[in-house]
Amino acid sequence: MEIGRECGFLGIAYRSGVGDLRESSALELALKMIEEGFLLKIYDPFVKSSELGEINSECIGTSSDFSQAVLAVRHSLFTLEFLGEYKRIIDINSCLSVAERKLLR
């Protein structure tokens, strides 16, 4: 596995606070990343692992040991303290405010 191809994937539902995967662009991205050879640990507290049939169950986790994460959906559980555990956050949906981005740097 290449360096940088392993990451957490935070939030896979279609929006914050729900577990609905219908029309989830985050799910589409996760599937594409897996197809491209990324090793993901997906964490969404609102989505049951049984609902992620297309994704190998080994990808599902409650947290990640990886140093970087894709932030796709900002659930309330994803506090600055939680996110601060990662060395790099890739915020694909502008979930973080400018002030939060500065704090995490």
Short mmCIF file of N, CA, C and O in Angstrom, two decimals:
data_model
loop_
_atom_site.label_atom_id
_atom_site.label_comp_id
_atom_site.label_asym_id
_atom_site.label_seq_id
_atom_site.Cartn_x
_atom_site.Cartn_y
_atom_site.Cartn_z
N MET A 1 0.85 -1.18 0.00
CA MET A 1 0.00 0.00 0.00
C MET A 1 0.89 1.23 0.00
O MET A 1 1.81 1.34 0.80
N GLU A 2 0.64 2.17 -0.89
CA GLU A 2 1.40 3.41 -0.95
C GLU A 2 1.12 4.28 0.26
O GLU A 2 0.03 4.28 0.80
N ILE A 3 2.12 5.04 0.67
CA ILE A 3 1.93 6.00 1.74
C ILE A 3 0.91 7.03 1.29
O ILE A 3 0.92 7.48 0.16
N GLY A 4 0.02 7.40 2.18
CA GLY A 4 -1.00 8.39 1.85
C GLY A 4 -2.27 7.81 1.26
O GLY A 4 -3.19 8.53 0.95
N ARG A 5 -2.32 6.50 1.08
CA ARG A 5 -3.51 5.87 0.50
C ARG A 5 -4.35 5.20 1.57
O ARG A 5 -5.24 4.43 1.27
N GLU A 6 -4.06 5.50 2.82
CA GLU A 6 -4.83 4.96 3.94
C GLU A 6 -5.45 6.13 4.68
O GLU A 6 -4.76 7.09 5.01
N CYS A 7 -6.75 6.06 4.94
CA CYS A 7 -7.36 7.17 5.68
C CYS A 7 -8.69 6.78 6.28
O CYS A 7 -9.34 5.84 5.85
N GLY A 8 -9.06 7.55 7.30
CA GLY A 8 -10.39 7.45 7.84
C GLY A 8 -11.36 8.15 6.90
O GLY A 8 -10.94 9.01 6.11
N PHE A 9 -12.60 7.80 6.94
CA PHE A 9 -13.62 8.45 6.12
C PHE A 9 -14.78 8.75 7.06
O PHE A 9 -15.47 7.84 7.52
N LEU A 10 -14.95 10.02 7.39
CA LEU A 10 -15.88 10.43 8.42
C LEU A 10 -17.18 10.93 7.82
O LEU A 10 -17.22 11.95 7.14
N GLY A 11 -18.24 10.17 8.06
CA GLY A 11 -19.57 10.52 7.55
C GLY A 11 -19.80 9.99 6.16
O GLY A 11 -19.05 10.29 5.24
N ILE A 12 -20.83 9.16 6.02
CA ILE A 12 -21.14 8.59 4.71
C ILE A 12 -22.61 8.78 4.34
O ILE A 12 -23.00 8.57 3.21
N ALA A 13 -23.41 9.25 5.29
CA ALA A 13 -24.83 9.52 5.03
C ALA A 13 -24.94 10.73 4.10
O ALA A 13 -23.98 11.44 3.85
N TYR A 14 -26.15 10.99 3.63
CA TYR A 14 -26.30 12.09 2.68
C TYR A 14 -26.29 13.46 3.34
O TYR A 14 -26.08 14.47 2.66
N ARG A 15 -26.49 13.51 4.68
CA ARG A 15 -26.37 14.79 5.38
C ARG A 15 -26.18 14.54 6.88
O ARG A 15 -26.38 13.44 7.38
N SER A 16 -25.82 15.59 7.56
CA SER A 16 -25.52 15.51 8.99
C SER A 16 -26.75 15.12 9.81
O SER A 16 -27.86 15.57 9.54
N GLY A 17 -26.52 14.25 10.80
CA GLY A 17 -27.56 13.89 11.75
C GLY A 17 -28.52 12.81 11.30
O GLY A 17 -29.46 12.50 12.02
N VAL A 18 -28.30 12.22 10.15
CA VAL A 18 -29.18 11.16 9.66
C VAL A 18 -28.34 9.96 9.21
O VAL A 18 -27.15 10.07 8.97
N GLY A 19 -28.99 8.81 9.07
CA GLY A 19 -28.32 7.60 8.62
C GLY A 19 -28.74 7.17 7.23
O GLY A 19 -28.48 6.05 6.84
N ASP A 20 -29.37 8.03 6.50
CA ASP A 20 -29.89 7.71 5.16
C ASP A 20 -28.79 7.79 4.12
O ASP A 20 -28.10 8.80 4.02
N LEU A 21 -28.63 6.73 3.36
CA LEU A 21 -27.59 6.69 2.33
C LEU A 21 -28.09 7.05 0.94
O LEU A 21 -27.29 7.20 0.02
N ARG A 22 -29.40 7.20 0.78
CA ARG A 22 -29.92 7.51 -0.55
C ARG A 22 -29.33 8.82 -1.07
O ARG A 22 -29.29 9.81 -0.37
N GLU A 23 -28.84 8.76 -2.28
CA GLU A 23 -28.25 9.91 -2.96
C GLU A 23 -27.06 10.50 -2.19
O GLU A 23 -26.80 11.70 -2.24
N SER A 24 -26.32 9.66 -1.52
CA SER A 24 -25.15 10.10 -0.76
C SER A 24 -23.95 10.24 -1.68
O SER A 24 -23.43 9.24 -2.19
N SER A 25 -23.50 11.46 -1.89
CA SER A 25 -22.29 11.66 -2.69
C SER A 25 -21.06 11.14 -1.95
O SER A 25 -20.08 10.74 -2.57
N ALA A 26 -21.12 11.13 -0.61
CA ALA A 26 -20.01 10.60 0.19
C ALA A 26 -19.84 9.10 -0.06
O ALA A 26 -18.72 8.60 -0.18
N LEU A 27 -20.95 8.38 -0.18
CA LEU A 27 -20.89 6.94 -0.47
C LEU A 27 -20.26 6.71 -1.83
O LEU A 27 -19.41 5.85 -1.99
N GLU A 28 -20.67 7.50 -2.81
CA GLU A 28 -20.09 7.38 -4.15
C GLU A 28 -18.58 7.61 -4.12
O GLU A 28 -17.83 6.87 -4.75
N LEU A 29 -18.14 8.63 -3.38
CA LEU A 29 -16.72 8.92 -3.28
C LEU A 29 -15.97 7.78 -2.58
O LEU A 29 -14.91 7.36 -3.04
N ALA A 30 -16.51 7.28 -1.49
CA ALA A 30 -15.86 6.18 -0.76
C ALA A 30 -15.70 4.95 -1.66
O ALA A 30 -14.63 4.33 -1.70
N LEU A 31 -16.75 4.61 -2.40
CA LEU A 31 -16.66 3.47 -3.31
C LEU A 31 -15.59 3.69 -4.38
O LEU A 31 -14.83 2.78 -4.71
N LYS A 32 -15.52 4.90 -4.91
CA LYS A 32 -14.52 5.22 -5.93
C LYS A 32 -13.11 5.15 -5.34
O LYS A 32 -12.19 4.62 -5.98
N MET A 33 -12.94 5.65 -4.12
CA MET A 33 -11.62 5.58 -3.48
C MET A 33 -11.19 4.15 -3.24
O MET A 33 -10.02 3.80 -3.47
N ILE A 34 -12.11 3.30 -2.79
CA ILE A 34 -11.79 1.88 -2.58
C ILE A 34 -11.41 1.24 -3.91
O ILE A 34 -10.44 0.49 -4.01
N GLU A 35 -12.18 1.54 -4.95
CA GLU A 35 -11.90 1.02 -6.29
C GLU A 35 -10.51 1.44 -6.77
O GLU A 35 -9.82 0.68 -7.45
N GLU A 36 -10.08 2.64 -6.38
CA GLU A 36 -8.77 3.16 -6.79
C GLU A 36 -7.64 2.68 -5.88
O GLU A 36 -6.49 3.08 -6.06
N GLY A 37 -7.96 1.84 -4.90
CA GLY A 37 -6.92 1.23 -4.08
C GLY A 37 -6.68 1.88 -2.73
O GLY A 37 -5.71 1.55 -2.04
N PHE A 38 -7.54 2.79 -2.31
CA PHE A 38 -7.40 3.39 -0.98
C PHE A 38 -7.88 2.40 0.07
O PHE A 38 -8.83 1.66 -0.15
N LEU A 39 -7.23 2.40 1.21
CA LEU A 39 -7.65 1.62 2.37
C LEU A 39 -8.40 2.59 3.28
O LEU A 39 -7.81 3.53 3.82
N LEU A 40 -9.70 2.41 3.41
CA LEU A 40 -10.53 3.31 4.20
C LEU A 40 -11.04 2.64 5.47
O LEU A 40 -11.29 1.45 5.48
N LYS A 41 -11.18 3.44 6.50
CA LYS A 41 -11.95 3.07 7.70
C LYS A 41 -13.09 4.06 7.75
O LYS A 41 -12.88 5.25 8.01
N ILE A 42 -14.28 3.60 7.45
CA ILE A 42 -15.44 4.47 7.38
C ILE A 42 -16.11 4.52 8.75
O ILE A 42 -16.33 3.49 9.38
N TYR A 43 -16.42 5.75 9.18
CA TYR A 43 -17.10 5.92 10.46
C TYR A 43 -18.25 6.89 10.29
O TYR A 43 -18.06 8.05 9.93
N ASP A 44 -19.44 6.39 10.52
CA ASP A 44 -20.64 7.22 10.54
C ASP A 44 -21.52 6.66 11.64
O ASP A 44 -22.06 5.55 11.50
N PRO A 45 -21.68 7.39 12.74
CA PRO A 45 -22.43 6.85 13.88
C PRO A 45 -23.91 6.64 13.60
O PRO A 45 -24.59 5.96 14.37
N PHE A 46 -24.43 7.17 12.51
CA PHE A 46 -25.85 7.04 12.19
C PHE A 46 -26.15 5.93 11.18
O PHE A 46 -27.30 5.60 10.96
N VAL A 47 -25.11 5.38 10.55
CA VAL A 47 -25.31 4.36 9.52
C VAL A 47 -24.88 3.00 10.06
O VAL A 47 -23.78 2.86 10.59
N LYS A 48 -25.77 2.02 9.94
CA LYS A 48 -25.46 0.66 10.37
C LYS A 48 -24.58 0.00 9.32
O LYS A 48 -24.79 0.17 8.12
N SER A 49 -23.61 -0.76 9.77
CA SER A 49 -22.69 -1.42 8.83
C SER A 49 -23.44 -2.34 7.87
O SER A 49 -23.03 -2.52 6.73
N SER A 50 -24.57 -2.89 8.31
CA SER A 50 -25.36 -3.78 7.43
C SER A 50 -25.93 -3.03 6.23
O SER A 50 -26.26 -3.64 5.22
N GLU A 51 -26.03 -1.70 6.33
CA GLU A 51 -26.55 -0.90 5.22
C GLU A 51 -25.51 -0.62 4.15
O GLU A 51 -25.83 -0.13 3.08
N LEU A 52 -24.26 -0.96 4.44
CA LEU A 52 -23.17 -0.69 3.52
C LEU A 52 -22.78 -1.96 2.77
O LEU A 52 -21.62 -2.31 2.69
N GLY A 53 -23.75 -2.62 2.19
CA GLY A 53 -23.53 -3.89 1.53
C GLY A 53 -22.45 -3.89 0.47
O GLY A 53 -21.73 -4.86 0.31
N GLU A 54 -22.32 -2.79 -0.25
CA GLU A 54 -21.33 -2.73 -1.33
C GLU A 54 -19.90 -2.59 -0.81
O GLU A 54 -18.95 -2.83 -1.53
N ILE A 55 -19.78 -2.18 0.44
CA ILE A 55 -18.47 -1.92 1.00
C ILE A 55 -18.09 -3.06 1.93
O ILE A 55 -18.86 -3.46 2.79
N ASN A 56 -16.90 -3.58 1.77
CA ASN A 56 -16.39 -4.66 2.59
C ASN A 56 -16.48 -4.27 4.06
O ASN A 56 -16.11 -3.18 4.45
N SER A 57 -16.97 -5.17 4.90
CA SER A 57 -17.17 -4.87 6.32
C SER A 57 -15.86 -4.53 7.03
O SER A 57 -15.87 -3.90 8.07
N GLU A 58 -14.72 -4.92 6.46
CA GLU A 58 -13.44 -4.57 7.07
C GLU A 58 -13.18 -3.07 6.99
O GLU A 58 -12.33 -2.54 7.69
N CYS A 59 -13.90 -2.38 6.13
CA CYS A 59 -13.73 -0.93 6.00
C CYS A 59 -14.45 -0.16 7.08
O CYS A 59 -14.21 1.02 7.27
N ILE A 60 -15.38 -0.81 7.78
CA ILE A 60 -16.21 -0.12 8.74
C ILE A 60 -15.52 -0.13 10.10
O ILE A 60 -15.02 -1.15 10.54
N GLY A 61 -15.51 1.01 10.77
CA GLY A 61 -14.89 1.08 12.09
C GLY A 61 -15.50 2.18 12.91
O GLY A 61 -16.20 3.03 12.40
N THR A 62 -15.23 2.15 14.20
CA THR A 62 -15.74 3.22 15.06
C THR A 62 -14.73 4.35 15.19
O THR A 62 -15.03 5.41 15.66
N SER A 63 -13.51 4.10 14.81
CA SER A 63 -12.48 5.13 14.80
C SER A 63 -11.39 4.66 13.85
O SER A 63 -11.50 3.61 13.25
N SER A 64 -10.36 5.44 13.73
CA SER A 64 -9.31 5.08 12.80
C SER A 64 -7.94 5.24 13.43
O SER A 64 -7.71 6.15 14.20
N ASP A 65 -7.06 4.35 13.06
CA ASP A 65 -5.68 4.45 13.50
C ASP A 65 -4.86 5.26 12.50
O ASP A 65 -3.67 5.44 12.69
N PHE A 66 -5.48 5.71 11.44
CA PHE A 66 -4.77 6.43 10.40
C PHE A 66 -4.55 7.88 10.82
O PHE A 66 -5.28 8.44 11.62
N SER A 67 -3.55 8.50 10.22
CA SER A 67 -3.21 9.88 10.58
C SER A 67 -4.00 10.91 9.78
O SER A 67 -3.97 12.08 10.10
N GLN A 68 -4.71 10.47 8.76
CA GLN A 68 -5.49 11.41 7.95
C GLN A 68 -6.91 10.90 7.78
O GLN A 68 -7.17 9.72 7.91
N ALA A 69 -7.81 11.85 7.48
CA ALA A 69 -9.21 11.48 7.30
C ALA A 69 -9.88 12.41 6.29
O ALA A 69 -9.55 13.59 6.20
N VAL A 70 -10.81 11.84 5.56
CA VAL A 70 -11.71 12.60 4.71
C VAL A 70 -12.92 12.94 5.57
O VAL A 70 -13.53 12.05 6.16
N LEU A 71 -13.25 14.22 5.67
CA LEU A 71 -14.45 14.65 6.39
C LEU A 71 -15.50 14.95 5.35
O LEU A 71 -15.43 15.96 4.64
N ALA A 72 -16.47 14.04 5.24
CA ALA A 72 -17.50 14.18 4.21
C ALA A 72 -18.80 14.75 4.76
O ALA A 72 -19.49 15.49 4.08
N VAL A 73 -19.14 14.37 5.99
CA VAL A 73 -20.38 14.83 6.63
C VAL A 73 -20.03 15.21 8.06
O VAL A 73 -19.39 14.43 8.77
N ARG A 74 -20.44 16.36 8.49
CA ARG A 74 -20.11 16.85 9.84
C ARG A 74 -21.20 16.49 10.83
O ARG A 74 -22.11 17.26 11.11
N HIS A 75 -21.12 15.28 11.37
CA HIS A 75 -22.02 14.89 12.45
C HIS A 75 -21.57 15.58 13.74
O HIS A 75 -20.39 15.90 13.90
N SER A 76 -22.49 15.77 14.66
CA SER A 76 -22.16 16.48 15.91
C SER A 76 -21.07 15.77 16.71
O SER A 76 -20.34 16.41 17.46
N LEU A 77 -20.93 14.48 16.53
CA LEU A 77 -19.89 13.72 17.21
C LEU A 77 -18.49 14.13 16.74
O LEU A 77 -17.51 13.99 17.46
N PHE A 78 -18.39 14.65 15.55
CA PHE A 78 -17.10 15.02 14.99
C PHE A 78 -16.70 16.42 15.48
O PHE A 78 -16.66 17.39 14.74
N THR A 79 -16.39 16.48 16.77
CA THR A 79 -15.99 17.73 17.42
C THR A 79 -14.56 18.08 17.02
O THR A 79 -13.84 17.24 16.45
N LEU A 80 -14.13 19.26 17.36
CA LEU A 80 -12.75 19.65 17.09
C LEU A 80 -11.76 18.75 17.84
O LEU A 80 -10.70 18.41 17.31
N GLU A 81 -12.14 18.34 19.05
CA GLU A 81 -11.28 17.43 19.80
C GLU A 81 -11.14 16.09 19.07
O GLU A 81 -10.05 15.55 18.94
N PHE A 82 -12.26 15.56 18.58
CA PHE A 82 -12.26 14.31 17.82
C PHE A 82 -11.41 14.47 16.56
O PHE A 82 -10.55 13.64 16.26
N LEU A 83 -11.64 15.52 15.81
CA LEU A 83 -10.92 15.75 14.56
C LEU A 83 -9.45 16.04 14.79
O LEU A 83 -8.60 15.73 13.94
N GLY A 84 -9.13 16.61 15.95
CA GLY A 84 -7.75 16.93 16.27
C GLY A 84 -6.85 15.72 16.42
O GLY A 84 -5.62 15.85 16.44
N GLU A 85 -7.42 14.53 16.49
CA GLU A 85 -6.64 13.30 16.57
C GLU A 85 -5.96 12.98 15.24
O GLU A 85 -5.04 12.18 15.19
N TYR A 86 -6.43 13.59 14.17
CA TYR A 86 -5.86 13.34 12.85
C TYR A 86 -4.83 14.42 12.51
O TYR A 86 -5.03 15.59 12.82
N LYS A 87 -3.75 14.02 11.85
CA LYS A 87 -2.74 14.99 11.43
C LYS A 87 -3.22 15.78 10.23
O LYS A 87 -2.82 16.92 10.03
N ARG A 88 -4.04 15.17 9.40
CA ARG A 88 -4.55 15.83 8.20
C ARG A 88 -6.02 15.52 8.04
O ARG A 88 -6.44 14.37 8.13
N ILE A 89 -6.81 16.57 7.82
CA ILE A 89 -8.25 16.44 7.55
C ILE A 89 -8.49 16.98 6.14
O ILE A 89 -8.12 18.11 5.84
N ILE A 90 -9.11 16.19 5.31
CA ILE A 90 -9.49 16.62 3.97
C ILE A 90 -10.99 16.87 4.00
O ILE A 90 -11.79 15.94 4.00
N ASP A 91 -11.35 18.13 4.09
CA ASP A 91 -12.74 18.57 4.26
C ASP A 91 -13.36 18.75 2.88
O ASP A 91 -13.26 19.82 2.28
N ILE A 92 -14.05 17.73 2.39
CA ILE A 92 -14.53 17.76 1.00
C ILE A 92 -15.84 18.52 0.81
O ILE A 92 -16.20 18.83 -0.32
N ASN A 93 -16.54 18.82 1.89
CA ASN A 93 -17.82 19.51 1.77
C ASN A 93 -17.87 20.81 2.56
O ASN A 93 -18.96 21.27 2.92
N SER A 94 -16.71 21.39 2.82
CA SER A 94 -16.63 22.64 3.60
C SER A 94 -17.44 22.54 4.90
O SER A 94 -18.22 23.41 5.24
N CYS A 95 -17.21 21.45 5.62
CA CYS A 95 -17.89 21.21 6.90
C CYS A 95 -17.34 22.10 8.01
O CYS A 95 -18.05 22.41 8.96
N LEU A 96 -16.08 22.47 7.89
CA LEU A 96 -15.42 23.25 8.93
C LEU A 96 -15.46 24.74 8.59
O LEU A 96 -15.28 25.13 7.44
N SER A 97 -15.65 25.54 9.62
CA SER A 97 -15.60 26.99 9.43
C SER A 97 -14.13 27.42 9.28
O SER A 97 -13.21 26.65 9.60
N VAL A 98 -13.92 28.63 8.86
CA VAL A 98 -12.56 29.17 8.74
C VAL A 98 -11.87 29.13 10.11
O VAL A 98 -10.71 28.72 10.21
N ALA A 99 -12.59 29.52 11.16
CA ALA A 99 -12.02 29.50 12.51
C ALA A 99 -11.65 28.08 12.93
O ALA A 99 -10.59 27.86 13.54
N GLU A 100 -12.50 27.10 12.63
CA GLU A 100 -12.20 25.70 12.99
C GLU A 100 -10.99 25.20 12.23
O GLU A 100 -10.16 24.48 12.78
N ARG A 101 -10.87 25.55 10.96
CA ARG A 101 -9.69 25.13 10.18
C ARG A 101 -8.42 25.70 10.80
O ARG A 101 -7.41 25.00 10.89
N LYS A 102 -8.47 26.95 11.23
CA LYS A 102 -7.29 27.56 11.86
C LYS A 102 -6.94 26.85 13.16
O LYS A 102 -5.76 26.61 13.44
N LEU A 103 -7.93 26.52 13.96
CA LEU A 103 -7.69 25.81 15.21
C LEU A 103 -7.07 24.44 14.98
O LEU A 103 -6.23 24.00 15.77
N LEU A 104 -7.48 23.76 13.94
CA LEU A 104 -6.95 22.42 13.67
C LEU A 104 -5.55 22.45 13.08
O LEU A 104 -4.85 21.44 13.12
N ARG A 105 -5.14 23.57 12.56
CA ARG A 105 -3.77 23.67 12.02
C ARG A 105 -2.83 23.70 13.16
O ARG A 105 -1.86 23.42 13.43
#
